[in-house]
Amino acid sequence: MGSLALRRAAGAVPLLLVVWTAAFFLQQLIHGDPAAYVLGNTSTAAQRDQLDAAFGLHRSPLDQYLSTCANLLSGDLGRSWITSESVGRLLSTALPVTLSLALLSTLVTAAVGTALGIWAALRRGSRVDRILQLAAGAVTAVPNYWIAVGLVYLFAIQYRVLPATGYVQLNQSPGQWLQSLILPVIALSLAPIGPIFLQARSAVAEALDADYVRTVRALGIPRRRQVLKHGLRNAAAPIVTAVGFNTVGLLAGTVAVEQIFNLPGLGSQLLSGVLGHDVPVVQGVVLVFAVGVVIVNLAVDLLIGVLNPKARRA
Amino acid sequence: MSTVVHHADSPVGPAARAGRALATSPLTLTAVAWLVLVVLTSVFADQLAPFDPLTQNLTELLKPPSATHWLGTDSLGRDVLSRLMHGGDTLLWGAAEATAIAVALGLPAGLLSGYRGGIADAVISWLVDLTFAVPAFVVLVALAVIYPQNTAVMMAVLGVLGAGAATRLVRNSTRTVRDELFIDAARVSGLPLRTILFRHVLPTVVAPVIMLAATSMAICVIVLSSLSFLGLGGSPEAPSWGQMIYEASQNITVDSWLLVPPGAVLILTVIAFNLIANTVRDALPGGPTPRPVRHRRTVLAETAAQRPDADPQTLLGVHGLVVEFPSGPVVDGVTFAVRKGEILGLVGESGSGKTVTALAIPGLLPIDERITAGSVRFAGEELAGTTERRLSRVRGRGVAYIAQEPMAALDPCYTVGNQLRAALRHFGATRRAAAARTGDLLREVGISDPDRVMRCRPHQISGGIAQRVAIALALTGDPALLIADEPTTALDVTVQAAILDLFRNVVATGERALVLVSHDIGVVADVCDRVAVMYAGQIVEQGETDSVLGAPRHPYTRALLRSMPSLDTAGRLPVIPGSVPAPDAWPEGCRFAARCALATDACKKGPIPLMDVSGPSPRTTRCVRGHDLAPEPGR
Amino acid sequence: MTPTPEEVQPRTDAWLLEIDHLRVSYGRRRRTHTAVDDVTLNVGAGEAVGLVGESGSGKSTIGRAVLGLTASSSGRIRFEDTDITSVPAERRGALTADLQVVFQDPYGSLNPARTISQTLTEPLLTHRAMTAEQARARVQGLLDQVGLPADAANRYPAAFSGGQRQRIAIARALASNPKLVICDEPVSALDLSTQAQILNLLADLRADLGLAYLFIGHNLAVVRNLCDRVVVLYRGQVMETGPAAQVTGHPLHPYTAALVAAAPVADVAAQRERRLARVTVTEPLTVAHSGCPFAGRCPHVEDICRQQRPARVKVGESVVACHLFPSGKGDSHTSGSVDEKV
Amino acid sequence: MFAKRAALCAAIAALTATAVAACGGPSSTPTSTSGSGGTRAIAIGLQFATINFNPWLVPNGPNYSLNYTSAVYDSLTTLTGPDKVGPGIATSWTEPNPTTLEMTLRPGIAFADGTPLDAAAVKANFDYARTASPAGSLVTYIKNLTTTVVNATTVRFTSTVPVTDLPFDFATGAGFIVSPKALAHPSSLNDQPDGSGPYTLDASGTTSGQQYTFTRRATYWNKAAFPYGKVTLRVYSSQQALDSAVRSGQVQVAQGAAQTNAADKAAGLTVVPAPQITTAGIWINDEAGAAVKPLGDVRVRQALNYAVDRKAIAALGFGADGTATSLVVGPDSPGYRANAAASYPYDPAKAKALLAQAGYPDGFTLPMLSTQSGDLLAQAVAGYLRAIGVTVQISDHNTDFVQQATSGRWASMVFEWSMDPAAQSIASLVSANFGPHTPQQDAQIQALAAQVLGTTGTAQSTAIDQAVATINQQAWFVMVGTVGLTYSTANTVSCTDLGLATCLLSSLHPAK
């Protein structure tokens, strides 16, 4: 188990390196001079040169790349070109926001999707099942930004029951923290519930049809235990995979949703970083996102390993 | 071992099946129609739209829907409907571009990776993993700044990243096909790789790729509209659905209506793509099983149900049992009884209904199969048509069931010990007693090293051990009746012999009975006291094993025995012509008549009743010529 | 490795297929699993050789290695004096015509998306440069040969029963006029009543066309029915080889004996006797890696069995690998000549 | 109406050095929420974060971060009402001659780090600003200034041009004084302000770029002017988000928008109109016709002006009070003349005729720089221009708008600005190195500009009038109208009108 984790983690390193490298050189393609942006139009060429030097931009891209890599190894992600703030600090303030959002949404999607999936699997072919399936297809099609705008309108502007925007830190007020995340989490969670529901439904249905469930049924073991102990456990692998896959998609969704709800998370940092040509910030955010994706995939693998001993062998 | 996997129920390939599924589902047809509508309005928007999408009217701002402006006007007084009609163009083209690139890259890469394996597979799989680790949306956001308003470039990159998913899908489909025997056969036929790929592999990949393409279109439409929403998509003036939603969001406090038309059109379009994808997926092999049909309420033959069990030694009495699939009956009036201490063999070829009969007794039929008539009395209690709650009290304690595939019958997630203990606990044992009893049970079923086996999970033990464990599991509730459905078919003969010995021991106490379902007459000869021969849903002959096998009174039994190869002789075997009729092709008269050398016109006239041909022991046969077949050696 | 005694299988030019010391291993390094372990066997022209063993004995792997569907690790496979050991099926060219196969699963072995005619004409058009017209005629001939109606050609596999599909698979194998057909459990998936039909068909075709079979099966009675000689495999190794009647009637190797004893017969009285006489072979939880592979289950096991791999010894018309038959004693059992070809 | 108005204004501030406060920069104003335990708190919604706390380096003009800097720094002068400059650090000042300004400083003020705020500290600031490296945009603002320490509480500024506007400039962003100690290590100011102002930055409540929390200094000399114990500045990414925030009570003060004013009023907010000193429209940067040849012809530029229905556009997006004008100044600015403002009536036929006369009867293609938030105006204008055959290609550049604007590669752009004070604005407009705009070196206008800068009083006013009129006649712009800036406040807060389109911290106090 531990060795699988290590192996997978080691395998992720070159992957991350490629992403990091791509992010760096992609940014190199952006036109324009960051110094000019930071200094404004009234700056002289000499001043811009000076700032370029401070940013390390006078060196060749390869040189710059190698030194950012060296810094990365020592845990230094550099400083923002625009605010001179440490990117590490920037990310560490933004990360909790996006993490709260992503984790809550993952929990919601997994719980709701699986619960409904089990329900439908137990009633395969019934009206409820068919309605749920149609609904699952429909919610999957709702873009998170559209539902986010709608939610703001309904709950924050029309009925004023929840805050429209903003983020309260967990350690400041857990209640307000939760309140500030309810609408964004709904906006992010709605669409992924669909695929998770469908996956859970078919996986649980398949497990319920399996011989081993018939075996426990033949022993007179109650339905609830058939479903929860044997059905769900065996259906876990595809469900966890679906949840993981959708969590990755959900991370991307944070860009628009954070924008709409004005949450100071990674997505907001990314957008402002990209628009401001703030290479270190963008690179940092991209790296964090990539690490997030890798961690999600790793977690999925490990969880499946725990839940399904057969997979562990491989 | 000999479980038959039906690869296809219809005589066409998967791609054609997917196409047919698309054409026959009204919902999917609607989806296709909607997409056609969207595409056509996009293409002919210039001709169809009532207004120029860019022409503003500053005196008609944010107007609600009216006769002139069916969907109202926006913040510059432009016609919302006209903008909607023009707004799908970029989106659909962009999505199509990304999808085309993803498929164009993923198809060959997936074929290569899946069919060749080895290093190519390793490299391609690594690249695929890479695309999954790239936060695609982040990359697109960055690209929007490098190539502002250049949808084509963004979609190309999205396509390249999406190629990962396409590659994986094609690879996995290809791998599945590659392992198919018909590919081996084609290779042995010396067909060149090109032919194999194009004629055998590619067609099976087509349907998954169509599914993927539809899904990809849905995702790309959402991604592209998200970019427009964030102001990164295209020209701000050009109508696009995402841009329109952005505009709506900017006016949300003033006019929330504007959010509706672009949202609805966008969502409907994505739904349409998803619906098509789902329909294709459902039509693929391994897709969801067909929806079960609502059953009629079970009407049991009251006369049968009320018949008292004559013999107090009778443990199980099945009378006139009819089991129906949605398509019709598969077990048709089966009657037999089992007494304590007895082993009854239920023998027949595939399609005879023997397994369905076995499952029907403890009420374990799959969701779409149901007892529609007849009686199943166990120890005086009627089991047919009763509630799941009452059945579950009988199961395990009264009737236990042992399945054909021992591996599949044990939950792969739990250890053997865990499963046994859980069952014992269910039957009321204390934790401590359960732990102790587990070892004893395993020893009882002939496992010499119970402690070790207890710690194993099903995949860690051999088939023979697994079947012993399954039998131990069935014994946890100390049942009076065991039903074993082809319990040795999946096992090697040397193991089979040991398991059969075990069964004999289990029943040896005289208090238990066993119904053994098998297609192997040798197995029946080995352990069964009595045998019921089934053919096409009916019992055609029943009696004590040695008399039935020694002097069959039904032509089917006789022919079957004759057609068995023997260890002692070689050479041509007497054959039964034709094959077992499917349930929907059961004839009115004798169901074996078409294959029977002795058939006469009388055989085909109407249902043949069971005829009592008892000699020294009770004996029935379902043959009008049962008496003519009087004692003749079976072989 | 025990060398093949020359006298056991004398080198003749008449062998159609020669398998020498074949070994097939899967996996790498510590996870290596040897499916076929030093197997030597030959098939003569027109001969039917049965390859019998339980699951995991490597019998199908041998067939796949011969067909070029699985790579061999060592050893040699020759077909009509051509070394085909490391030539995969795709690169065998004209040779594929001589060496054909019928698989076990009548559902998986036919492409469900192609009509019978398409499946049957494919190899004809590829290799034999037939015109479409000739191919169509040939398909009709083949269908007739395997006892299927002419209108079968334009239907899809799903329209046929298991037995009929197996006939189609046989027709495909016959299409190129092969000399040797590998029959990989061709009747195990079939019902008893259909099994006899297919066995008879195979016997007829062999008689009519002079085919040789390498017939892989787990049912001794089936193999006995069709084959001249039988090779008994256990865990990848050959336990016993001999004339079919000899092996099933008077098995020498304890494993063969157990196999014969365990196969139930339909005669209740006879089966009762067999049951009383049979010795239960246990299922070991661990597998020995040295010595005789059957040592763990053998009722006659002695110390030497666990340590040393028995040599192949000719006993009468059979060859057996068992320490009960030490090589020195071999001759005493020998009787008569040893031309194993029928 | 422009979600990113502040950025645009920031740009103009950088360009003109004068447009400071009127630009409405930080798009909102403080208001009060009733504090608990005697400490009142207020949250202000803004659309832009500050980049750093060095007031001399704030890249695109002081107004860009006026609310941030004024929280932590004292200014030499302060605004006390519309165009009314009152004391700050300086208690009084005199102008012994038109190019000299002498200020008397309040004694006893100290920076948060303990350093006394005296004349030397003021001089240190202006010396730093002149040579700051990297230099801030304020360099142009003060490059003509020489600072002299007369004594500890007296400082003298001498300039090469009249200093009339200096006290006003100081009050609107150019007069914040930083501790000399911090100036020795300017990079410390990136996230740690060091001033003598009413508040200090509370790092624990601050997330860079998102939210800034300030707590009051107990020892501040002018506590009465700052009634709130805690100030939170929240940054919102769009006007819509900002409006939602003020409507849902998350902030008490926010920049308003024309579309939302009515709804805000209905929701119980106070909507306060700001003076009409900001104008918006299209800037024709390439009037030399270098990239887009037709623009070199004055008839073409005039045609563009005739093509636009200013009244309609002004009514649509610029608030009920928005006034259509073709002038580059608003009614509340010097140089505004109503008849001149109406000199280009909506006359598409005439526009077409002018185009035809200039030789472009079929129109031409006009690239236009915009931002996502400026699109409404850009699209509205584009709609009218399309009607006379001119195809506008709008390109959005959001965060890098300024960079694009000053790059010289855009023939036209959507822009909002204010000419206040007017003199420097006009001078900037005609200066050859004025970012986006590359004016023809028209001798007449150059002369007028020199006159504007070099004179005071009536002579200056006349020169400004003439300059504005000439620019209008030359059609350097397709101005549309004045921006009816508003801010919305909760009813717990009121804001003293300072003549700015924004509420400064000092102008906010709890409503009675």
CSV table of N, CA, C and O in Angstrom, one decimal, chain A residues 32-33 37-42 47 50-51 82-85 89-90 93 152 156-157 160 163-166 169 172 259-260 262 264 268-269 275-276, chain D residues 14-15 51 59-60 132-137 140 190-191 204 206-208 210 235-237 240-241 244-245 247-250 267 398-400 403 406 435:
chain,number,residue,atom,x,y,z
A,32,GLY,N,4.6,41.6,-25.1
A,32,GLY,CA,4.6,42.7,-24.2
A,32,GLY,C,5.6,42.6,-23.1
A,32,GLY,O,6.2,41.5,-22.8
A,33,ASP,N,5.9,43.7,-22.5
A,33,ASP,CA,7.0,43.8,-21.5
A,33,ASP,C,6.4,44.0,-20.1
A,33,ASP,O,5.7,45.0,-19.9
A,37,TYR,N,4.3,47.3,-18.1
A,37,TYR,CA,3.0,47.3,-17.4
A,37,TYR,C,3.2,47.8,-16.0
A,37,TYR,O,2.4,48.6,-15.5
A,38,VAL,N,4.2,47.3,-15.3
A,38,VAL,CA,4.3,47.7,-13.9
A,38,VAL,C,4.6,49.2,-13.8
A,38,VAL,O,4.1,49.8,-12.9
A,39,LEU,N,5.4,49.7,-14.7
A,39,LEU,CA,5.9,51.0,-14.5
A,39,LEU,C,5.0,52.1,-15.2
A,39,LEU,O,5.1,53.2,-14.9
A,40,GLY,N,4.2,51.6,-16.1
A,40,GLY,CA,3.3,52.6,-16.8
A,40,GLY,C,4.1,53.2,-17.9
A,40,GLY,O,5.3,53.0,-18.1
A,41,ASN,N,3.3,54.0,-18.7
A,41,ASN,CA,3.9,54.5,-19.9
A,41,ASN,C,4.9,55.6,-19.7
A,41,ASN,O,5.7,55.9,-20.6
A,42,THR,N,4.9,56.2,-18.6
A,42,THR,CA,5.8,57.3,-18.4
A,42,THR,C,7.2,56.9,-18.1
A,42,THR,O,8.1,57.7,-17.9
A,47,GLN,N,14.6,52.8,-17.0
A,47,GLN,CA,13.9,52.3,-15.9
A,47,GLN,C,13.4,50.9,-16.1
A,47,GLN,O,13.4,50.0,-15.3
A,50,GLN,N,16.0,48.4,-15.9
A,50,GLN,CA,16.4,48.1,-14.6
A,50,GLN,C,15.4,47.1,-14.0
A,50,GLN,O,15.8,46.2,-13.3
A,51,LEU,N,14.1,47.3,-14.2
A,51,LEU,CA,13.2,46.4,-13.7
A,51,LEU,C,13.3,45.0,-14.3
A,51,LEU,O,13.2,44.0,-13.6
A,82,ILE,N,4.1,42.0,-10.4
A,82,ILE,CA,3.3,43.2,-10.3
A,82,ILE,C,3.3,43.7,-8.8
A,82,ILE,O,3.5,44.9,-8.6
A,83,THR,N,3.2,42.8,-7.9
A,83,THR,CA,3.1,43.3,-6.5
A,83,THR,C,4.3,43.0,-5.7
A,83,THR,O,4.4,43.4,-4.6
A,84,SER,N,5.3,42.3,-6.3
A,84,SER,CA,6.5,41.9,-5.6
A,84,SER,C,6.3,41.0,-4.4
A,84,SER,O,7.1,40.7,-3.7
A,85,GLU,N,5.0,40.6,-4.3
A,85,GLU,CA,4.7,39.7,-3.2
A,85,GLU,C,5.3,38.3,-3.5
A,85,GLU,O,5.3,37.9,-4.7
A,89,ARG,N,3.5,33.0,-0.7
A,89,ARG,CA,2.6,33.5,0.2
A,89,ARG,C,1.2,33.8,-0.4
A,89,ARG,O,0.2,33.5,0.1
A,90,LEU,N,1.3,34.3,-1.7
A,90,LEU,CA,0.1,34.5,-2.4
A,90,LEU,C,-0.7,33.2,-2.5
A,90,LEU,O,-1.9,33.2,-2.3
A,93,THR,N,-2.3,32.0,0.7
A,93,THR,CA,-3.6,32.6,1.1
A,93,THR,C,-4.7,32.2,0.2
A,93,THR,O,-5.9,32.2,0.6
A,152,VAL,N,-26.8,33.8,-7.6
A,152,VAL,CA,-26.5,35.1,-7.0
A,152,VAL,C,-27.8,35.9,-7.1
A,152,VAL,O,-28.3,36.5,-6.1
A,156,ALA,N,-29.1,35.9,-3.3
A,156,ALA,CA,-28.4,37.0,-2.7
A,156,ALA,C,-29.1,38.3,-3.0
A,156,ALA,O,-29.1,39.2,-2.2
A,157,ILE,N,-29.7,38.4,-4.2
A,157,ILE,CA,-30.2,39.7,-4.6
A,157,ILE,C,-31.8,39.7,-4.4
A,157,ILE,O,-32.3,40.6,-3.7
A,160,ARG,N,-32.0,37.6,-0.6
A,160,ARG,CA,-31.0,38.1,0.4
A,160,ARG,C,-30.9,37.1,1.5
A,160,ARG,O,-30.8,37.5,2.7
A,163,PRO,N,-25.0,35.4,1.4
A,163,PRO,CA,-24.1,36.4,0.9
A,163,PRO,C,-23.9,36.2,-0.6
A,163,PRO,O,-23.7,35.0,-1.1
A,164,ALA,N,-23.8,37.3,-1.4
A,164,ALA,CA,-23.6,37.1,-2.8
A,164,ALA,C,-22.2,36.8,-3.1
A,164,ALA,O,-21.9,36.1,-4.0
A,165,THR,N,-21.3,37.4,-2.4
A,165,THR,CA,-19.9,37.4,-2.7
A,165,THR,C,-19.1,37.3,-1.5
A,165,THR,O,-19.6,37.5,-0.4
A,166,GLY,N,-17.8,37.1,-1.7
A,166,GLY,CA,-16.9,37.2,-0.6
A,166,GLY,C,-16.6,35.9,0.1
A,166,GLY,O,-17.3,34.9,-0.1
A,169,GLN,N,-12.8,33.5,6.3
A,169,GLN,CA,-11.9,32.4,6.6
A,169,GLN,C,-12.5,31.4,7.7
A,169,GLN,O,-13.2,31.9,8.6
A,172,GLN,N,-11.9,32.3,11.2
A,172,GLN,CA,-12.6,33.5,11.7
A,172,GLN,C,-14.0,33.2,12.2
A,172,GLN,O,-14.4,33.7,13.2
A,259,GLN,N,-14.6,33.9,-9.7
A,259,GLN,CA,-14.8,35.2,-10.3
A,259,GLN,C,-16.2,35.8,-9.9
A,259,GLN,O,-16.3,36.9,-9.5
A,260,ILE,N,-17.2,35.0,-10.1
A,260,ILE,CA,-18.5,35.4,-9.9
A,260,ILE,C,-18.8,35.7,-8.4
A,260,ILE,O,-19.4,36.7,-8.1
A,262,ASN,N,-16.6,36.3,-6.2
A,262,ASN,CA,-15.5,37.1,-5.7
A,262,ASN,C,-14.8,36.4,-4.6
A,262,ASN,O,-14.6,37.0,-3.5
A,264,PRO,N,-11.4,34.9,-3.1
A,264,PRO,CA,-10.0,35.2,-3.3
A,264,PRO,C,-9.2,33.9,-3.4
A,264,PRO,O,-8.3,33.7,-2.7
A,268,SER,N,-9.0,33.1,-9.1
A,268,SER,CA,-8.9,34.5,-9.2
A,268,SER,C,-7.5,34.9,-9.4
A,268,SER,O,-7.2,35.8,-10.3
A,269,GLN,N,-6.6,34.3,-8.7
A,269,GLN,CA,-5.2,34.6,-8.8
A,269,GLN,C,-4.7,34.3,-10.3
A,269,GLN,O,-4.0,35.1,-10.9
A,275,LEU,N,-3.9,37.8,-16.9
A,275,LEU,CA,-4.2,39.1,-17.6
A,275,LEU,C,-3.2,40.1,-17.3
A,275,LEU,O,-2.9,41.0,-18.1
A,276,GLY,N,-2.5,40.0,-16.2
A,276,GLY,CA,-1.4,41.0,-15.9
A,276,GLY,C,-0.1,40.5,-16.3
A,276,GLY,O,0.9,41.2,-16.0
D,14,ALA,N,-2.1,58.7,-15.2
D,14,ALA,CA,-0.7,58.5,-15.6
D,14,ALA,C,-0.4,59.4,-16.8
D,14,ALA,O,0.7,60.0,-16.8
D,15,LEU,N,-1.4,59.6,-17.6
D,15,LEU,CA,-1.1,60.3,-18.8
D,15,LEU,C,-1.1,61.8,-18.6
D,15,LEU,O,-0.3,62.5,-19.2
D,51,ILE,N,-1.5,47.9,-5.6
D,51,ILE,CA,-0.4,47.0,-6.0
D,51,ILE,C,0.7,47.1,-4.9
D,51,ILE,O,1.3,46.1,-4.6
D,59,PRO,N,1.5,52.6,-9.7
D,59,PRO,CA,2.0,52.7,-11.1
D,59,PRO,C,1.1,53.6,-11.9
D,59,PRO,O,1.7,54.3,-12.8
D,60,ASN,N,-0.1,53.6,-11.8
D,60,ASN,CA,-0.9,54.3,-12.8
D,60,ASN,C,-1.6,55.5,-12.2
D,60,ASN,O,-2.7,55.9,-12.6
D,132,ALA,N,13.2,58.3,-7.9
D,132,ALA,CA,12.9,56.9,-7.5
D,132,ALA,C,13.2,55.9,-8.7
D,132,ALA,O,12.9,56.2,-9.8
D,133,SER,N,13.7,54.9,-8.3
D,133,SER,CA,14.1,53.9,-9.3
D,133,SER,C,13.6,52.5,-8.8
D,133,SER,O,14.0,52.0,-7.8
D,134,PRO,N,12.7,51.9,-9.4
D,134,PRO,CA,12.0,52.4,-10.6
D,134,PRO,C,11.1,53.5,-10.3
D,134,PRO,O,10.5,53.5,-9.3
D,135,ALA,N,11.0,54.4,-11.3
D,135,ALA,CA,10.3,55.6,-11.0
D,135,ALA,C,8.8,55.4,-11.1
D,135,ALA,O,8.3,54.5,-11.9
D,136,GLY,N,8.0,56.1,-10.4
D,136,GLY,CA,6.6,56.0,-10.5
D,136,GLY,C,6.1,57.0,-11.5
D,136,GLY,O,6.8,57.8,-12.0
D,137,SER,N,4.8,56.9,-11.8
D,137,SER,CA,4.3,57.8,-12.8
D,137,SER,C,4.2,59.2,-12.3
D,137,SER,O,4.0,60.1,-13.1
D,140,THR,N,6.5,62.7,-13.6
D,140,THR,CA,6.1,63.8,-14.5
D,140,THR,C,5.4,64.9,-13.7
D,140,THR,O,5.5,66.1,-14.0
D,190,ASN,N,6.1,47.5,-0.2
D,190,ASN,CA,5.3,46.6,-1.1
D,190,ASN,C,4.1,46.2,-0.3
D,190,ASN,O,3.0,46.2,-0.8
D,191,ASP,N,4.3,45.7,0.9
D,191,ASP,CA,3.2,45.2,1.7
D,191,ASP,C,3.1,45.8,3.1
D,191,ASP,O,2.3,45.4,3.9
D,204,SER,N,-3.4,40.4,9.5
D,204,SER,CA,-4.1,39.2,9.7
D,204,SER,C,-5.5,39.2,9.0
D,204,SER,O,-6.0,38.2,8.6
D,206,THR,N,-5.9,40.7,6.1
D,206,THR,CA,-5.6,41.2,4.7
D,206,THR,C,-5.2,40.0,3.8
D,206,THR,O,-4.4,39.2,4.2
D,207,THR,N,-5.8,39.9,2.7
D,207,THR,CA,-5.4,39.0,1.7
D,207,THR,C,-5.1,39.8,0.4
D,207,THR,O,-6.0,40.5,-0.1
D,208,SER,N,-3.8,39.8,0.1
D,208,SER,CA,-3.4,40.7,-1.0
D,208,SER,C,-4.3,40.5,-2.2
D,208,SER,O,-4.5,39.4,-2.7
D,210,GLN,N,-7.3,41.0,-2.5
D,210,GLN,CA,-8.7,40.6,-2.3
D,210,GLN,C,-9.3,41.4,-1.2
D,210,GLN,O,-10.4,42.0,-1.3
D,235,VAL,N,-12.2,43.9,-2.5
D,235,VAL,CA,-12.0,44.1,-4.0
D,235,VAL,C,-13.0,43.2,-4.7
D,235,VAL,O,-13.1,42.0,-4.4
D,236,TYR,N,-13.7,43.7,-5.7
D,236,TYR,CA,-14.6,42.9,-6.5
D,236,TYR,C,-14.2,42.9,-7.9
D,236,TYR,O,-13.7,43.9,-8.4
D,237,SER,N,-14.5,41.8,-8.6
D,237,SER,CA,-14.0,41.7,-9.9
D,237,SER,C,-14.8,42.3,-11.0
D,237,SER,O,-14.4,42.5,-12.1
D,240,GLN,N,-20.9,44.1,-11.5
D,240,GLN,CA,-22.1,43.3,-11.0
D,240,GLN,C,-21.8,42.7,-9.6
D,240,GLN,O,-22.7,42.8,-8.7
D,241,ALA,N,-20.6,42.2,-9.4
D,241,ALA,CA,-20.3,41.6,-8.1
D,241,ALA,C,-20.3,42.7,-7.1
D,241,ALA,O,-20.8,42.6,-5.9
D,244,SER,N,-23.8,43.6,-6.3
D,244,SER,CA,-24.4,42.6,-5.4
D,244,SER,C,-24.0,42.7,-4.0
D,244,SER,O,-24.7,42.6,-3.1
D,245,ALA,N,-22.7,43.1,-3.9
D,245,ALA,CA,-22.1,43.2,-2.5
D,245,ALA,C,-22.8,44.3,-1.7
D,245,ALA,O,-23.1,44.2,-0.6
D,247,ARG,N,-25.6,45.7,-2.4
D,247,ARG,CA,-27.0,45.4,-2.2
D,247,ARG,C,-27.3,44.4,-1.1
D,247,ARG,O,-28.3,44.5,-0.4
D,248,SER,N,-26.4,43.4,-0.9
D,248,SER,CA,-26.6,42.4,0.1
D,248,SER,C,-25.9,42.8,1.4
D,248,SER,O,-25.9,42.0,2.3
D,249,GLY,N,-25.4,44.0,1.5
D,249,GLY,CA,-24.9,44.5,2.7
D,249,GLY,C,-23.5,44.1,3.1
D,249,GLY,O,-23.1,44.3,4.2
D,250,GLN,N,-22.8,43.5,2.2
D,250,GLN,CA,-21.4,43.1,2.5
D,250,GLN,C,-20.5,44.3,2.6
D,250,GLN,O,-19.5,44.2,3.3
D,267,ALA,N,-33.8,49.4,-3.4
D,267,ALA,CA,-33.3,48.5,-2.3
D,267,ALA,C,-33.0,49.3,-1.1
D,267,ALA,O,-32.4,48.7,-0.1
D,398,ASN,N,-8.0,43.6,-20.9
D,398,ASN,CA,-8.5,44.0,-19.6
D,398,ASN,C,-7.4,44.5,-18.7
D,398,ASN,O,-7.2,45.6,-18.5
D,399,THR,N,-6.7,43.5,-18.1
D,399,THR,CA,-5.6,44.0,-17.2
D,399,THR,C,-4.5,44.7,-17.9
D,399,THR,O,-3.9,45.6,-17.3
D,400,ASP,N,-4.2,44.4,-19.1
D,400,ASP,CA,-3.1,45.1,-19.8
D,400,ASP,C,-3.6,46.2,-20.7
D,400,ASP,O,-3.0,46.6,-21.6
D,403,GLN,N,-1.2,49.1,-20.9
D,403,GLN,CA,0.0,48.7,-21.7
D,403,GLN,C,-0.3,48.8,-23.2
D,403,GLN,O,0.4,49.4,-24.0
D,406,THR,N,-0.9,52.5,-24.3
D,406,THR,CA,0.3,53.3,-24.5
D,406,THR,C,1.3,52.7,-25.6
D,406,THR,O,2.3,53.3,-25.8
D,435,GLY,N,1.3,59.2,-24.3
D,435,GLY,CA,1.0,57.8,-24.6
D,435,GLY,C,0.3,57.4,-25.8
D,435,GLY,O,0.8,57.4,-26.9
